[in-house]
CSV table of C-alpha atoms in Angstrom, one decimal:
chain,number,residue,atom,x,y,z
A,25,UNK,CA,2.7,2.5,2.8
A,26,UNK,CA,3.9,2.7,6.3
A,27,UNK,CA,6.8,2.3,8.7
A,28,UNK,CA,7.5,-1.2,7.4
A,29,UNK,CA,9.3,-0.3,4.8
A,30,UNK,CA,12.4,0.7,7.0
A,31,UNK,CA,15.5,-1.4,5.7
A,32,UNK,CA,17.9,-0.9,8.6
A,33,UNK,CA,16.7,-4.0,10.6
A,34,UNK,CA,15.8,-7.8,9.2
A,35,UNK,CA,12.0,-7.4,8.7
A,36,UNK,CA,12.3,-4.1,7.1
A,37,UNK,CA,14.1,-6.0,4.9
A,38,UNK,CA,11.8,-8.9,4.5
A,39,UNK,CA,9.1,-6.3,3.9
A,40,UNK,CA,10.9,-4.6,1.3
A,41,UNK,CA,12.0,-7.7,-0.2
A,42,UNK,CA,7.9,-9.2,-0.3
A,43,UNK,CA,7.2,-5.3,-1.8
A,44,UNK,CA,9.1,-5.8,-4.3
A,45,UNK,CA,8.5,-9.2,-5.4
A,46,UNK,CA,4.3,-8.5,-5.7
A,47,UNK,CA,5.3,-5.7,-7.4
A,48,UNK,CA,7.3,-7.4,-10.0
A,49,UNK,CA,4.8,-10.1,-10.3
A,50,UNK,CA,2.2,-7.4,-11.0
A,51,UNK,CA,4.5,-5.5,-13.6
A,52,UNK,CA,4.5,-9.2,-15.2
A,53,UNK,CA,1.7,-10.9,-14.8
A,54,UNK,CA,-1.1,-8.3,-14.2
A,55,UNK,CA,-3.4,-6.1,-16.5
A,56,UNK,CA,-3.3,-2.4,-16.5
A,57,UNK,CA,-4.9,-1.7,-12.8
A,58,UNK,CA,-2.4,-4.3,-11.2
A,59,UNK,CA,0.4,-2.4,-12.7
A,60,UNK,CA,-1.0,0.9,-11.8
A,61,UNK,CA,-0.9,0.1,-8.4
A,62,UNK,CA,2.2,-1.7,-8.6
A,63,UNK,CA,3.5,1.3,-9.9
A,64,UNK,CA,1.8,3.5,-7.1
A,65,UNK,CA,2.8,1.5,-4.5
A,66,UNK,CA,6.6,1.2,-5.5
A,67,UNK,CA,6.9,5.1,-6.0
A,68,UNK,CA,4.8,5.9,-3.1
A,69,UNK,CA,7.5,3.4,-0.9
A,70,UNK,CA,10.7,5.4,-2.6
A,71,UNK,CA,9.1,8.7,-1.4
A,72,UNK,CA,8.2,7.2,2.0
A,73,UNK,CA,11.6,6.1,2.4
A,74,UNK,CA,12.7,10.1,1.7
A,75,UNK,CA,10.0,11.4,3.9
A,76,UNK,CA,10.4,9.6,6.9
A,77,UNK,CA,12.1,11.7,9.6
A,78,UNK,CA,13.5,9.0,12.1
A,79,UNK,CA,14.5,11.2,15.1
A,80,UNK,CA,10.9,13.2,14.8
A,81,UNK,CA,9.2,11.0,17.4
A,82,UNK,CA,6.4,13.9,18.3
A,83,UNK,CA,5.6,16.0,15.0
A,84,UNK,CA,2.8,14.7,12.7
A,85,UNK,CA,4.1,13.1,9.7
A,86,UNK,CA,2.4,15.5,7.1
A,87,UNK,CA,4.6,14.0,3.9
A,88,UNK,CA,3.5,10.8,5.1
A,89,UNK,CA,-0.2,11.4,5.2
A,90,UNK,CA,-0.3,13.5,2.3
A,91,UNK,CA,1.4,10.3,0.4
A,92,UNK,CA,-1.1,8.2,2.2
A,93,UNK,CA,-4.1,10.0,0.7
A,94,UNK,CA,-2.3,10.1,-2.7
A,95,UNK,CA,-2.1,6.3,-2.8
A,96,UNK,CA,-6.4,6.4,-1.0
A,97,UNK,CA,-7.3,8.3,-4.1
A,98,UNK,CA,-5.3,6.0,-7.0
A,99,UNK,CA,-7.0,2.6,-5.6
A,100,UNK,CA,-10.1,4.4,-5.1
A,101,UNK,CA,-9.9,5.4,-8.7
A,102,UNK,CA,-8.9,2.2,-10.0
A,103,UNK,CA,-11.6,0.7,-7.6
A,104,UNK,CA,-14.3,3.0,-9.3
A,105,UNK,CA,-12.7,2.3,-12.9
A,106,UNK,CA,-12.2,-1.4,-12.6
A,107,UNK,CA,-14.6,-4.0,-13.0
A,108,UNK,CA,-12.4,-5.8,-10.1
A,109,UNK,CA,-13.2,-6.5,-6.7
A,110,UNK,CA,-9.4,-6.6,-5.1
A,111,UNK,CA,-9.0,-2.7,-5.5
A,112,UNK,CA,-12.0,-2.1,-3.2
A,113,UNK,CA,-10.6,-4.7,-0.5
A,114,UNK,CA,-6.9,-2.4,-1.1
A,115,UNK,CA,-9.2,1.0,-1.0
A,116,UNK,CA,-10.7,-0.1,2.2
A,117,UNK,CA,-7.4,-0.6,4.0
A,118,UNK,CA,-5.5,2.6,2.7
A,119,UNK,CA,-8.9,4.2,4.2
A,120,UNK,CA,-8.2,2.7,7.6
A,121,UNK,CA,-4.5,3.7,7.0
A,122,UNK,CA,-5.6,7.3,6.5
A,123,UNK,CA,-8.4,7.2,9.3
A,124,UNK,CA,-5.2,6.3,11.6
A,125,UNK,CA,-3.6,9.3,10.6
A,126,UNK,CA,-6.3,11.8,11.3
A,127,UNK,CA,-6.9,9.6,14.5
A,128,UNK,CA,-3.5,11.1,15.6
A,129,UNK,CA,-3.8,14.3,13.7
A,130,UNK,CA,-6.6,15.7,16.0
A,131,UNK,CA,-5.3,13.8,19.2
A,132,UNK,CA,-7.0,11.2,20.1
A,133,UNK,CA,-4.6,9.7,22.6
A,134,UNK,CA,-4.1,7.1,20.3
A,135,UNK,CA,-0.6,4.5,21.5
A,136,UNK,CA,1.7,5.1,18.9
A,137,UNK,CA,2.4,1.4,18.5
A,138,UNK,CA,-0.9,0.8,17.7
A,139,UNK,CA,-1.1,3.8,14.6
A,140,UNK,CA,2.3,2.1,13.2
A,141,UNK,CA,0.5,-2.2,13.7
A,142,UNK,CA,-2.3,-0.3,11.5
A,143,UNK,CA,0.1,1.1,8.9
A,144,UNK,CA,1.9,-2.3,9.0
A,145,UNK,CA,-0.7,-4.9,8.9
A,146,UNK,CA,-2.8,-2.2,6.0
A,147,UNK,CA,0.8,-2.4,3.8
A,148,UNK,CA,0.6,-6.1,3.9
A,149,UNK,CA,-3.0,-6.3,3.4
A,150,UNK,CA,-2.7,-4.4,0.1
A,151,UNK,CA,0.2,-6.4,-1.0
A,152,UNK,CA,-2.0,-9.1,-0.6
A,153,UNK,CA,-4.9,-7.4,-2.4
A,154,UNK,CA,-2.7,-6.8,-5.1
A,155,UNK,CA,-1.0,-10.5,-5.2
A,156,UNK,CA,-4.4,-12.0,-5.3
A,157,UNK,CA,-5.5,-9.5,-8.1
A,158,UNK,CA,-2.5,-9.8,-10.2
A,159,UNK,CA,-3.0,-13.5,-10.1
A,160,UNK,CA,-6.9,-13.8,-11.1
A,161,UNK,CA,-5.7,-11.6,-14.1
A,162,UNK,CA,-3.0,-13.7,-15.0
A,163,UNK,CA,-5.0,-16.8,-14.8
A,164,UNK,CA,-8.3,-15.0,-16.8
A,165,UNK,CA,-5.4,-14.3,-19.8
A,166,UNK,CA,-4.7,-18.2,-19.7
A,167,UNK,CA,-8.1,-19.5,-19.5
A,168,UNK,CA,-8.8,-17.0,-22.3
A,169,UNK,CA,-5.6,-18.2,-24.5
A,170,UNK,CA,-4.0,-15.0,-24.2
A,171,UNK,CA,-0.9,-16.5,-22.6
C-alpha cells in the first residue's frame, strides 16, 4: 500500500485521488470480493498514512510490513475464495511487495529507491487489478439483466 500514498506533494495527491476513485467504483459497481478489497485497500491506506514515520530514514518499517502482510492474506483469501482471476494477479503483487520487505528486513543491500519503485508500481498494479475486476463484474450483472 506503499509510500505513494503521501499527500504532501502533487503525485501523492494524484495517487490518492486514483485510490480513491477505484475504490468508489468498486464500492459501486463491484460484487462482494471487489468491495472487500476496496474496503481493504482503503483502511489499509488510512492506517499507512498513521504508520508512516517520515524522519525514520534507517529503522525497518514493522507497522508497515505487518499491514502489508495483512492486506497479502485478504487477496490471498479472496483469491482462494473467488472464482475470479484478478485477485490472484493483486495476490501476486502484494507478494512481491512483501518479498521487498523481507529483502530489506534481513539486509540485503537492497537501494532504498528501488524497495519504494516496488511498493509504488505493486499499489498501482493492484488498483489496476481491482479496476479491471470491478468492471468484468459490473459488465457480467448487465449481460445477465441484473442492472
Amino acid at each position: 500500500m506503499g509510500a505513494f500514498f503521501l499527500l504532501d506533494t502533487l503525485p501523492g495527491q494524484i495517487g490518492a485521488a486514483l485510490t480513491v476513485g477505484v475504490c468508489l467504483f468498486a464500492f459501486l459497481k463491484g460484487d462482494e470480493p471487489e468491495r472487500i478489497a476496496a474496503g481493504a485497500f482503503m483502511l489499509g491506506w488510512f492506517a499507512t498514512l498513521l504508520a508512516q514515520r517520515d524522519g525514520d530514514l534507517y529503522g525497518f518499517p514493522w507497522a508497515m510490513f505487518g499491514l502489508d502482510v495483512v492486506m497479502l492474506f485478504v487477496l490471498g483469501a479472496l483469491a482462494w475464495k473467488s472464482g475470479r482471476t484478478w485477485p490472484i494477479w493483486a495476490t501476486a503483487l502484494q507478494l512481491l511487495v512483501v518479498m521487498s520487505h523481507i529483502m530489506i528486513m534481513i539486509d540485503l543491500r537492497t537501494p532504498i529507491g528501488s524497495f519504494y519503485a516496488v511498493l509504488n508500481l505493486a499499489g498501482y498494479g493492484i488498483l489496476l487489478c481491482l479496476a479491471i475486476g470491478t468492471f468484468w463484474a459490473w459488465q457480467e450483472r448487465r449481460a445477465a439483466g441484473l442492472e
